[in-house]
Amino acid sequence: MTTPLAAEPTAADRRRWARYLVEERAEGTVYQRLAARRTGEERDILLRLADAERRHEQHWLDLLGGEPARLPRAGVRSRLLGWMAGRFGSIFVLALAQSAEARSPYDAEQYATPAMRADEKVHSEVVRGLAARGRRRLSGSFRAAVFGANDGLVSNLALVLGIGATGVGSGFVLFSGIAGLLAGALSMGAGEFVSVRSQRELLAATEANEDAAASAHDLDIDENELALVYRARGADPEEALAKARRIVTAAQAGVRRTATGPIRTHGDVSEVVGSDWTAAISSFLLFASGAIIPVLPWIFGLQGAAAVIVALVLVGIALLSTGAMVGILSGGPPLRRALRQLAIGFGAAAITYLLGLLFGVGAV
């Protein structure tokens, strides 16, 4: 419902309405593009959000008396979200959309309806919920990616700065950086391989097998311990007894399996923990991708202070980027997260550099 005009609208009012109109269109486009890359419930939710944005768009069209001859461009954030939604459809888009929905301009807009203000608050929570789903799906792999890359960045920057501070030649610094990259990446890969393989073996040892149920046709229907198998797997006594009776009855009737199929406690082990080789290779590559950055200046022939400054700049950009990414995904302020990441990384490198200076002076 359109809000009745409190007074004759000014030219500034009409420009503001036109801006709201293009922003609502842009937001609706974001949700439509995201929906095109989703299925099921998430697709339906996103399409309903797009419909709501069209209702808001129509409100401003009604106030403007139809489509204006000229419209302003949507904001940079809205256009960037639309571009990303069409090409990636990722959790980053939802996280940014959540941030945008949380800053509704309608709370202070006299020409917005109460329903529109309420809609915006609801939209913020809906997008927050969708983003939370994506974060839960992404949390494990994203944590591993940030940890691996950051570990490589910080540890190898600290290594090359510490070695360089002792006064050795650039060739030795380069050799140390490459050695640090390989040692760290191999250590990460081997550790991840052993960790995942051990977890797979542990879960495999706890997997249920159906040997007891397979021989159920030989059991006495009234006197048997099959129910204890299901109680040991966590079923309550009544449920365990009912399952045992169904299996024995079916087996004695010539059916080896009930319609429910085998009962498992963990599901397929590979689905629970993934592949050990995939985890190892991913960890190796993630660490190496971070660890190569501090070594690049020496690889390209820079020496001394110039190499150190370029290494600090490159690592600083990488740390700021990963920190901002964490901020976007967590719904927090990207700049604060980026600066925190930078301070931690450079702090560790500074300590190692000072130790290198100390040992270098001692060697002299």
mmCIF file of N, CA and C in Angstrom, residues 151-278:
data_model
loop_
_atom_site.group_PDB
_atom_site.id
_atom_site.type_symbol
_atom_site.label_atom_id
_atom_site.label_comp_id
_atom_site.label_asym_id
_atom_site.label_seq_id
_atom_site.Cartn_x
_atom_site.Cartn_y
_atom_site.Cartn_z
ATOM 1 N N ASP A 151 49.377 -20.009 7.524
ATOM 2 C CA ASP A 151 50.540 -20.652 8.130
ATOM 3 C C ASP A 151 51.741 -20.529 7.198
ATOM 4 N N GLY A 152 51.510 -20.786 5.910
ATOM 5 C CA GLY A 152 52.592 -20.650 4.947
ATOM 6 C C GLY A 152 53.098 -19.223 4.834
ATOM 7 N N LEU A 153 52.177 -18.261 4.791
ATOM 8 C CA LEU A 153 52.560 -16.852 4.691
ATOM 9 C C LEU A 153 53.433 -16.424 5.861
ATOM 10 N N VAL A 154 52.904 -16.645 7.070
ATOM 11 C CA VAL A 154 53.560 -16.109 8.257
ATOM 12 C C VAL A 154 54.861 -16.852 8.562
ATOM 13 N N SER A 155 54.816 -18.194 8.507
ATOM 14 C CA SER A 155 56.010 -18.953 8.887
ATOM 15 C C SER A 155 57.156 -18.705 7.910
ATOM 16 N N ASN A 156 56.866 -18.630 6.614
ATOM 17 C CA ASN A 156 57.971 -18.426 5.669
ATOM 18 C C ASN A 156 58.442 -16.980 5.643
ATOM 19 N N LEU A 157 57.528 -16.025 5.870
ATOM 20 C CA LEU A 157 57.978 -14.635 5.996
ATOM 21 C C LEU A 157 58.905 -14.507 7.198
ATOM 22 N N ALA A 158 58.494 -15.101 8.323
ATOM 23 C CA ALA A 158 59.345 -15.052 9.515
ATOM 24 C C ALA A 158 60.691 -15.720 9.242
ATOM 25 N N LEU A 159 60.662 -16.817 8.515
ATOM 26 C CA LEU A 159 61.908 -17.542 8.234
ATOM 27 C C LEU A 159 62.864 -16.708 7.385
ATOM 28 N N VAL A 160 62.371 -16.170 6.270
ATOM 29 C CA VAL A 160 63.289 -15.438 5.381
ATOM 30 C C VAL A 160 63.753 -14.137 6.014
ATOM 31 N N LEU A 161 62.890 -13.474 6.791
ATOM 32 C CA LEU A 161 63.332 -12.250 7.459
ATOM 33 C C LEU A 161 64.348 -12.565 8.544
ATOM 34 N N GLY A 162 64.098 -13.632 9.299
ATOM 35 C CA GLY A 162 65.037 -14.009 10.351
ATOM 36 C C GLY A 162 66.380 -14.414 9.787
ATOM 37 N N ILE A 163 66.371 -15.191 8.715
ATOM 38 C CA ILE A 163 67.633 -15.598 8.076
ATOM 39 C C ILE A 163 68.324 -14.385 7.471
ATOM 40 N N GLY A 164 67.546 -13.532 6.800
ATOM 41 C CA GLY A 164 68.133 -12.347 6.168
ATOM 42 C C GLY A 164 68.748 -11.396 7.174
ATOM 43 N N ALA A 165 68.139 -11.316 8.364
ATOM 44 C CA ALA A 165 68.645 -10.389 9.376
ATOM 45 C C ALA A 165 70.007 -10.801 9.915
ATOM 46 N N THR A 166 70.395 -12.044 9.728
ATOM 47 C CA THR A 166 71.705 -12.487 10.213
ATOM 48 C C THR A 166 72.838 -11.991 9.330
ATOM 49 N N GLY A 167 72.508 -11.443 8.140
ATOM 50 C CA GLY A 167 73.526 -10.893 7.259
ATOM 51 C C GLY A 167 74.032 -11.845 6.195
ATOM 52 N N VAL A 168 73.372 -13.001 6.016
ATOM 53 C CA VAL A 168 73.829 -13.952 4.995
ATOM 54 C C VAL A 168 73.449 -13.436 3.607
ATOM 55 N N GLY A 169 73.973 -14.059 2.575
ATOM 56 C CA GLY A 169 73.709 -13.645 1.208
ATOM 57 C C GLY A 169 72.294 -13.964 0.758
ATOM 58 N N SER A 170 71.878 -13.299 -0.335
ATOM 59 C CA SER A 170 70.510 -13.488 -0.832
ATOM 60 C C SER A 170 70.272 -14.910 -1.319
ATOM 61 N N GLY A 171 71.329 -15.564 -1.852
ATOM 62 C CA GLY A 171 71.178 -16.949 -2.296
ATOM 63 C C GLY A 171 70.822 -17.875 -1.148
ATOM 64 N N PHE A 172 71.428 -17.631 0.007
ATOM 65 C CA PHE A 172 71.116 -18.458 1.169
ATOM 66 C C PHE A 172 69.701 -18.183 1.667
ATOM 67 N N VAL A 173 69.269 -16.927 1.600
ATOM 68 C CA VAL A 173 67.893 -16.583 1.993
ATOM 69 C C VAL A 173 66.905 -17.300 1.082
ATOM 70 N N LEU A 174 67.176 -17.282 -0.236
ATOM 71 C CA LEU A 174 66.298 -17.959 -1.186
ATOM 72 C C LEU A 174 66.239 -19.451 -0.897
ATOM 73 N N PHE A 175 67.419 -20.061 -0.691
ATOM 74 C CA PHE A 175 67.455 -21.493 -0.387
ATOM 75 C C PHE A 175 66.661 -21.792 0.882
ATOM 76 N N SER A 176 66.807 -20.957 1.900
ATOM 77 C CA SER A 176 66.088 -21.164 3.162
ATOM 78 C C SER A 176 64.581 -21.052 2.948
ATOM 79 N N GLY A 177 64.155 -20.078 2.128
ATOM 80 C CA GLY A 177 62.726 -19.914 1.866
ATOM 81 C C GLY A 177 62.132 -21.102 1.141
ATOM 82 N N ILE A 178 62.841 -21.605 0.124
ATOM 83 C CA ILE A 178 62.351 -22.781 -0.613
ATOM 84 C C ILE A 178 62.334 -24.003 0.294
ATOM 85 N N ALA A 179 63.382 -24.140 1.121
ATOM 86 C CA ALA A 179 63.424 -25.267 2.052
ATOM 87 C C ALA A 179 62.278 -25.177 3.061
ATOM 88 N N GLY A 180 62.029 -23.955 3.540
ATOM 89 C CA GLY A 180 60.923 -23.767 4.485
ATOM 90 C C GLY A 180 59.581 -24.082 3.854
ATOM 91 N N LEU A 181 59.419 -23.684 2.578
ATOM 92 C CA LEU A 181 58.171 -23.988 1.855
ATOM 93 C C LEU A 181 57.958 -25.494 1.767
ATOM 94 N N LEU A 182 58.994 -26.207 1.299
ATOM 95 C CA LEU A 182 58.855 -27.653 1.109
ATOM 96 C C LEU A 182 58.670 -28.374 2.443
ATOM 97 N N ALA A 183 59.465 -27.969 3.445
ATOM 98 C CA ALA A 183 59.360 -28.632 4.743
ATOM 99 C C ALA A 183 57.981 -28.422 5.352
ATOM 100 N N GLY A 184 57.508 -27.180 5.305
ATOM 101 C CA GLY A 184 56.198 -26.894 5.895
ATOM 102 C C GLY A 184 55.067 -27.556 5.142
ATOM 103 N N ALA A 185 55.113 -27.477 3.789
ATOM 104 C CA ALA A 185 54.039 -28.065 2.986
ATOM 105 C C ALA A 185 54.003 -29.579 3.134
ATOM 106 N N LEU A 186 55.187 -30.213 3.126
ATOM 107 C CA LEU A 186 55.229 -31.667 3.308
ATOM 108 C C LEU A 186 54.753 -32.057 4.699
ATOM 109 N N SER A 187 55.135 -31.270 5.696
ATOM 110 C CA SER A 187 54.690 -31.548 7.058
ATOM 111 C C SER A 187 53.173 -31.430 7.174
ATOM 112 N N MET A 188 52.617 -30.372 6.575
ATOM 113 C CA MET A 188 51.161 -30.190 6.607
ATOM 114 C C MET A 188 50.458 -31.331 5.885
ATOM 115 N N GLY A 189 50.968 -31.685 4.697
ATOM 116 C CA GLY A 189 50.339 -32.754 3.934
ATOM 117 C C GLY A 189 50.417 -34.085 4.647
ATOM 118 N N ALA A 190 51.603 -34.394 5.196
ATOM 119 C CA ALA A 190 51.758 -35.667 5.910
ATOM 120 C C ALA A 190 50.879 -35.705 7.155
ATOM 121 N N GLY A 191 50.831 -34.586 7.880
ATOM 122 C CA GLY A 191 50.007 -34.540 9.079
ATOM 123 C C GLY A 191 48.533 -34.725 8.770
ATOM 124 N N GLU A 192 48.082 -34.096 7.679
ATOM 125 C CA GLU A 192 46.672 -34.232 7.306
ATOM 126 C C GLU A 192 46.371 -35.654 6.840
ATOM 127 N N PHE A 193 47.304 -36.256 6.105
ATOM 128 C CA PHE A 193 47.108 -37.630 5.647
ATOM 129 C C PHE A 193 46.973 -38.576 6.841
ATOM 130 N N VAL A 194 47.902 -38.466 7.792
ATOM 131 C CA VAL A 194 47.863 -39.340 8.971
ATOM 132 C C VAL A 194 46.590 -39.088 9.781
ATOM 133 N N SER A 195 46.210 -37.821 9.921
ATOM 134 C CA SER A 195 45.018 -37.483 10.702
ATOM 135 C C SER A 195 43.757 -38.086 10.096
ATOM 136 N N VAL A 196 43.576 -37.883 8.776
ATOM 137 C CA VAL A 196 42.367 -38.395 8.125
ATOM 138 C C VAL A 196 42.387 -39.917 8.060
ATOM 139 N N ARG A 197 43.555 -40.513 7.742
ATOM 140 C CA ARG A 197 43.635 -41.968 7.680
ATOM 141 C C ARG A 197 43.337 -42.585 9.058
ATOM 142 N N SER A 198 43.853 -41.970 10.127
ATOM 143 C CA SER A 198 43.590 -42.482 11.473
ATOM 144 C C SER A 198 42.110 -42.375 11.818
ATOM 145 N N GLN A 199 41.495 -41.255 11.418
ATOM 146 C CA GLN A 199 40.072 -41.092 11.698
ATOM 147 C C GLN A 199 39.241 -42.106 10.918
ATOM 148 N N ARG A 200 39.638 -42.362 9.668
ATOM 149 C CA ARG A 200 38.932 -43.361 8.864
ATOM 150 C C ARG A 200 39.027 -44.740 9.513
ATOM 151 N N GLU A 201 40.223 -45.085 9.987
ATOM 152 C CA GLU A 201 40.401 -46.402 10.603
ATOM 153 C C GLU A 201 39.630 -46.518 11.903
ATOM 154 N N LEU A 202 39.587 -45.404 12.652
ATOM 155 C CA LEU A 202 38.827 -45.416 13.908
ATOM 156 C C LEU A 202 37.342 -45.614 13.643
ATOM 157 N N LEU A 203 36.811 -44.874 12.651
ATOM 158 C CA LEU A 203 35.391 -45.012 12.337
ATOM 159 C C LEU A 203 35.080 -46.375 11.742
ATOM 160 N N ALA A 204 36.015 -46.899 10.922
ATOM 161 C CA ALA A 204 35.790 -48.211 10.323
ATOM 162 C C ALA A 204 35.682 -49.286 11.402
ATOM 163 N N ALA A 205 36.462 -49.099 12.484
ATOM 164 C CA ALA A 205 36.417 -50.085 13.568
ATOM 165 C C ALA A 205 35.097 -50.049 14.318
ATOM 166 N N THR A 206 34.400 -48.915 14.245
ATOM 167 C CA THR A 206 33.118 -48.805 14.954
ATOM 168 C C THR A 206 31.919 -49.038 14.045
ATOM 169 N N GLU A 207 32.162 -49.271 12.742
ATOM 170 C CA GLU A 207 31.060 -49.509 11.823
ATOM 171 C C GLU A 207 30.323 -50.801 12.182
ATOM 172 N N ALA A 208 29.024 -50.733 12.082
ATOM 173 C CA ALA A 208 28.225 -51.938 12.332
ATOM 174 C C ALA A 208 28.302 -52.872 11.132
ATOM 175 N N ASN A 209 28.321 -54.192 11.391
ATOM 176 C CA ASN A 209 28.130 -55.124 10.282
ATOM 177 C C ASN A 209 26.862 -55.922 10.550
ATOM 178 N N GLU A 210 26.403 -56.585 9.517
ATOM 179 C CA GLU A 210 25.104 -57.236 9.595
ATOM 180 C C GLU A 210 25.212 -58.763 9.703
ATOM 181 N N ASP A 211 26.347 -59.252 10.218
ATOM 182 C CA ASP A 211 26.503 -60.704 10.344
ATOM 183 C C ASP A 211 25.424 -61.315 11.229
ATOM 184 N N ALA A 212 25.094 -60.598 12.323
ATOM 185 C CA ALA A 212 24.079 -61.133 13.240
ATOM 186 C C ALA A 212 22.722 -61.219 12.558
ATOM 187 N N ALA A 213 22.360 -60.146 11.830
ATOM 188 C CA ALA A 213 21.063 -60.155 11.153
ATOM 189 C C ALA A 213 21.040 -61.171 10.016
ATOM 190 N N ALA A 214 22.210 -61.432 9.374
ATOM 191 C CA ALA A 214 22.250 -62.360 8.254
ATOM 192 C C ALA A 214 21.938 -63.792 8.679
ATOM 193 N N SER A 215 22.230 -64.102 9.934
ATOM 194 C CA SER A 215 21.934 -65.462 10.419
ATOM 195 C C SER A 215 20.658 -65.510 11.251
ATOM 196 N N ALA A 216 19.822 -64.495 11.091
ATOM 197 C CA ALA A 216 18.612 -64.403 11.920
ATOM 198 C C ALA A 216 17.632 -65.538 11.655
ATOM 199 N N HIS A 217 17.695 -66.174 10.453
ATOM 200 C CA HIS A 217 16.725 -67.234 10.156
ATOM 201 C C HIS A 217 16.927 -68.457 11.042
ATOM 202 N N ASP A 218 18.102 -68.549 11.686
ATOM 203 C CA ASP A 218 18.366 -69.685 12.577
ATOM 204 C C ASP A 218 18.020 -69.393 14.033
ATOM 205 N N LEU A 219 17.628 -68.163 14.346
ATOM 206 C CA LEU A 219 17.358 -67.799 15.732
ATOM 207 C C LEU A 219 15.970 -68.223 16.175
ATOM 208 N N ASP A 220 15.844 -68.424 17.488
ATOM 209 C CA ASP A 220 14.540 -68.651 18.098
ATOM 210 C C ASP A 220 13.858 -67.296 18.228
ATOM 211 N N ILE A 221 12.669 -67.180 17.738
ATOM 212 C CA ILE A 221 12.003 -65.884 17.716
ATOM 213 C C ILE A 221 11.744 -65.318 19.104
ATOM 214 N N ASP A 222 11.591 -66.216 20.094
ATOM 215 C CA ASP A 222 11.311 -65.746 21.452
ATOM 216 C C ASP A 222 12.557 -65.662 22.331
ATOM 217 N N GLU A 223 13.532 -66.506 22.062
ATOM 218 C CA GLU A 223 14.736 -66.547 22.908
ATOM 219 C C GLU A 223 15.968 -66.273 22.040
ATOM 220 N N ASN A 224 16.389 -65.007 21.981
ATOM 221 C CA ASN A 224 17.619 -64.679 21.240
ATOM 222 C C ASN A 224 18.168 -63.359 21.762
ATOM 223 N N GLU A 225 19.405 -63.083 21.379
ATOM 224 C CA GLU A 225 20.070 -61.867 21.864
ATOM 225 C C GLU A 225 20.210 -60.791 20.765
ATOM 226 N N LEU A 226 19.471 -60.953 19.676
ATOM 227 C CA LEU A 226 19.616 -59.987 18.589
ATOM 228 C C LEU A 226 19.258 -58.575 19.044
ATOM 229 N N ALA A 227 18.275 -58.475 19.933
ATOM 230 C CA ALA A 227 17.893 -57.143 20.424
ATOM 231 C C ALA A 227 19.052 -56.446 21.122
ATOM 232 N N LEU A 228 19.947 -57.233 21.758
ATOM 233 C CA LEU A 228 21.087 -56.626 22.441
ATOM 234 C C LEU A 228 22.032 -55.925 21.464
ATOM 235 N N VAL A 229 22.087 -56.441 20.214
ATOM 236 C CA VAL A 229 22.921 -55.793 19.197
ATOM 237 C C VAL A 229 22.460 -54.355 18.995
ATOM 238 N N TYR A 230 21.144 -54.167 18.852
ATOM 239 C CA TYR A 230 20.603 -52.833 18.594
ATOM 240 C C TYR A 230 20.644 -51.957 19.833
ATOM 241 N N ARG A 231 20.527 -52.558 21.020
ATOM 242 C CA ARG A 231 20.692 -51.782 22.239
ATOM 243 C C ARG A 231 22.132 -51.291 22.371
ATOM 244 N N ALA A 232 23.084 -52.132 21.993
ATOM 245 C CA ALA A 232 24.491 -51.727 22.046
ATOM 246 C C ALA A 232 24.788 -50.602 21.073
ATOM 247 N N ARG A 233 23.980 -50.509 20.003
ATOM 248 C CA ARG A 233 24.166 -49.430 19.018
ATOM 249 C C ARG A 233 23.408 -48.166 19.394
ATOM 250 N N GLY A 234 22.722 -48.188 20.529
ATOM 251 C CA GLY A 234 22.078 -46.966 21.003
ATOM 252 C C GLY A 234 20.569 -46.976 21.004
ATOM 253 N N ALA A 235 19.917 -48.029 20.524
ATOM 254 C CA ALA A 235 18.451 -48.078 20.519
ATOM 255 C C ALA A 235 17.942 -48.357 21.931
ATOM 256 N N ASP A 236 16.739 -47.837 22.238
ATOM 257 C CA ASP A 236 16.167 -48.150 23.551
ATOM 258 C C ASP A 236 15.630 -49.580 23.525
ATOM 259 N N PRO A 237 15.383 -50.200 24.703
ATOM 260 C CA PRO A 237 15.000 -51.624 24.751
ATOM 261 C C PRO A 237 13.791 -51.978 23.899
ATOM 262 N N GLU A 238 12.733 -51.145 23.932
ATOM 263 C CA GLU A 238 11.521 -51.448 23.168
ATOM 264 C C GLU A 238 11.793 -51.411 21.669
ATOM 265 N N GLU A 239 12.515 -50.376 21.226
ATOM 266 C CA GLU A 239 12.828 -50.258 19.800
ATOM 267 C C GLU A 239 13.728 -51.408 19.354
ATOM 268 N N ALA A 240 14.717 -51.762 20.202
ATOM 269 C CA ALA A 240 15.633 -52.850 19.864
ATOM 270 C C ALA A 240 14.889 -54.176 19.742
ATOM 271 N N LEU A 241 13.961 -54.427 20.658
ATOM 272 C CA LEU A 241 13.195 -55.673 20.620
ATOM 273 C C LEU A 241 12.319 -55.731 19.378
ATOM 274 N N ALA A 242 11.686 -54.600 19.038
ATOM 275 C CA ALA A 242 10.822 -54.557 17.850
ATOM 276 C C ALA A 242 11.635 -54.815 16.582
ATOM 277 N N LYS A 243 12.819 -54.226 16.480
ATOM 278 C CA LYS A 243 13.672 -54.453 15.310
ATOM 279 C C LYS A 243 14.093 -55.916 15.221
ATOM 280 N N ALA A 244 14.483 -56.474 16.372
ATOM 281 C CA ALA A 244 14.909 -57.876 16.378
ATOM 282 C C ALA A 244 13.782 -58.798 15.930
ATOM 283 N N ARG A 245 12.583 -58.561 16.418
ATOM 284 C CA ARG A 245 11.439 -59.404 16.037
ATOM 285 C C ARG A 245 11.146 -59.281 14.541
ATOM 286 N N ARG A 246 11.235 -58.057 14.002
ATOM 287 C CA ARG A 246 10.971 -57.876 12.570
ATOM 288 C C ARG A 246 11.980 -58.646 11.741
ATOM 289 N N ILE A 247 13.256 -58.559 12.112
ATOM 290 C CA ILE A 247 14.311 -59.218 11.337
ATOM 291 C C ILE A 247 14.194 -60.732 11.418
ATOM 292 N N VAL A 248 13.949 -61.266 12.624
ATOM 293 C CA VAL A 248 13.824 -62.717 12.773
ATOM 294 C C VAL A 248 12.612 -63.230 12.019
ATOM 295 N N THR A 249 11.507 -62.514 12.130
ATOM 296 C CA THR A 249 10.287 -62.929 11.428
ATOM 297 C C THR A 249 10.504 -62.940 9.925
ATOM 298 N N ALA A 250 11.124 -61.862 9.403
ATOM 299 C CA ALA A 250 11.363 -61.780 7.968
ATOM 300 C C ALA A 250 12.328 -62.858 7.514
ATOM 301 N N ALA A 251 13.384 -63.089 8.325
ATOM 302 C CA ALA A 251 14.384 -64.101 7.958
ATOM 303 C C ALA A 251 13.760 -65.493 7.914
ATOM 304 N N GLN A 252 12.926 -65.790 8.893
ATOM 305 C CA GLN A 252 12.296 -67.111 8.911
ATOM 306 C C GLN A 252 11.285 -67.276 7.788
ATOM 307 N N ALA A 253 10.821 -66.147 7.259
ATOM 308 C CA ALA A 253 9.904 -66.205 6.114
ATOM 309 C C ALA A 253 10.666 -66.234 4.789
ATOM 310 N N GLY A 254 12.019 -66.228 4.874
ATOM 311 C CA GLY A 254 12.837 -66.340 3.665
ATOM 312 C C GLY A 254 13.365 -65.024 3.149
ATOM 313 N N VAL A 255 13.237 -63.927 3.927
ATOM 314 C CA VAL A 255 13.726 -62.619 3.512
ATOM 315 C C VAL A 255 14.938 -62.281 4.366
ATOM 316 N N ARG A 256 16.089 -62.022 3.746
ATOM 317 C CA ARG A 256 17.319 -61.783 4.514
ATOM 318 C C ARG A 256 17.396 -60.363 5.055
ATOM 319 N N ARG A 257 16.741 -59.444 4.407
ATOM 320 C CA ARG A 257 16.826 -58.058 4.855
ATOM 321 C C ARG A 257 15.424 -57.470 4.950
ATOM 322 N N THR A 258 15.225 -56.613 5.914
ATOM 323 C CA THR A 258 13.957 -55.888 6.020
ATOM 324 C C THR A 258 13.987 -54.721 5.049
ATOM 325 N N ALA A 259 12.839 -54.059 4.912
ATOM 326 C CA ALA A 259 12.751 -52.938 3.977
ATOM 327 C C ALA A 259 13.609 -51.758 4.427
ATOM 328 N N THR A 260 13.932 -51.737 5.684
ATOM 329 C CA THR A 260 14.723 -50.605 6.168
ATOM 330 C C THR A 260 16.180 -50.725 5.803
ATOM 331 N N GLY A 261 16.641 -51.915 5.414
ATOM 332 C CA GLY A 261 18.038 -52.091 5.024
ATOM 333 C C GLY A 261 18.937 -52.159 6.233
ATOM 334 N N PRO A 262 20.246 -52.296 6.014
ATOM 335 C CA PRO A 262 21.183 -52.423 7.119
ATOM 336 C C PRO A 262 21.212 -51.171 7.983
ATOM 337 N N ILE A 263 21.443 -51.382 9.270
ATOM 338 C CA ILE A 263 21.475 -50.282 10.212
ATOM 339 C C ILE A 263 22.919 -49.919 10.473
ATOM 340 N N ARG A 264 23.250 -48.633 10.289
ATOM 341 C CA ARG A 264 24.631 -48.206 10.473
ATOM 342 C C ARG A 264 24.675 -47.047 11.469
ATOM 343 N N THR A 265 25.786 -46.962 12.149
ATOM 344 C CA THR A 265 25.932 -45.911 13.142
ATOM 345 C C THR A 265 26.558 -44.659 12.567
ATOM 346 N N HIS A 266 27.406 -44.795 11.547
ATOM 347 C CA HIS A 266 28.138 -43.636 11.053
ATOM 348 C C HIS A 266 27.922 -43.364 9.580
ATOM 349 N N GLY A 267 27.295 -44.262 8.830
ATOM 350 C CA GLY A 267 27.229 -44.093 7.391
ATOM 351 C C GLY A 267 28.559 -44.456 6.777
ATOM 352 N N ASP A 268 28.688 -44.190 5.503
ATOM 353 C CA ASP A 268 29.926 -44.524 4.805
ATOM 354 C C ASP A 268 31.076 -43.679 5.351
ATOM 355 N N VAL A 269 32.180 -44.342 5.699
ATOM 356 C CA VAL A 269 33.300 -43.644 6.327
ATOM 357 C C VAL A 269 33.853 -42.546 5.433
ATOM 358 N N SER A 270 33.954 -42.813 4.113
ATOM 359 C CA SER A 270 34.508 -41.816 3.202
ATOM 360 C C SER A 270 33.653 -40.562 3.152
ATOM 361 N N GLU A 271 32.337 -40.691 3.365
ATOM 362 C CA GLU A 271 31.474 -39.520 3.368
ATOM 363 C C GLU A 271 31.665 -38.703 4.638
ATOM 364 N N VAL A 272 32.034 -39.350 5.734
ATOM 365 C CA VAL A 272 32.173 -38.659 7.003
ATOM 366 C C VAL A 272 33.469 -37.861 7.058
ATOM 367 N N VAL A 273 34.600 -38.484 6.686
ATOM 368 C CA VAL A 273 35.899 -37.821 6.847
ATOM 369 C C VAL A 273 36.568 -37.458 5.536
ATOM 370 N N GLY A 274 36.074 -37.942 4.403
ATOM 371 C CA GLY A 274 36.669 -37.618 3.125
ATOM 372 C C GLY A 274 37.898 -38.464 2.822
ATOM 373 N N SER A 275 38.568 -38.108 1.743
ATOM 374 C CA SER A 275 39.729 -38.868 1.275
ATOM 375 C C SER A 275 40.998 -38.372 1.959
ATOM 376 N N ASP A 276 41.820 -39.335 2.419
ATOM 377 C CA ASP A 276 43.071 -38.942 3.058
ATOM 378 C C ASP A 276 44.025 -38.300 2.061
ATOM 379 N N TRP A 277 44.099 -38.830 0.826
ATOM 380 C CA TRP A 277 44.990 -38.251 -0.179
ATOM 381 C C TRP A 277 44.530 -36.862 -0.602
ATOM 382 N N THR A 278 43.224 -36.674 -0.748
ATOM 383 C CA THR A 278 42.705 -35.348 -1.103
ATOM 384 C C THR A 278 43.040 -34.331 -0.022
#
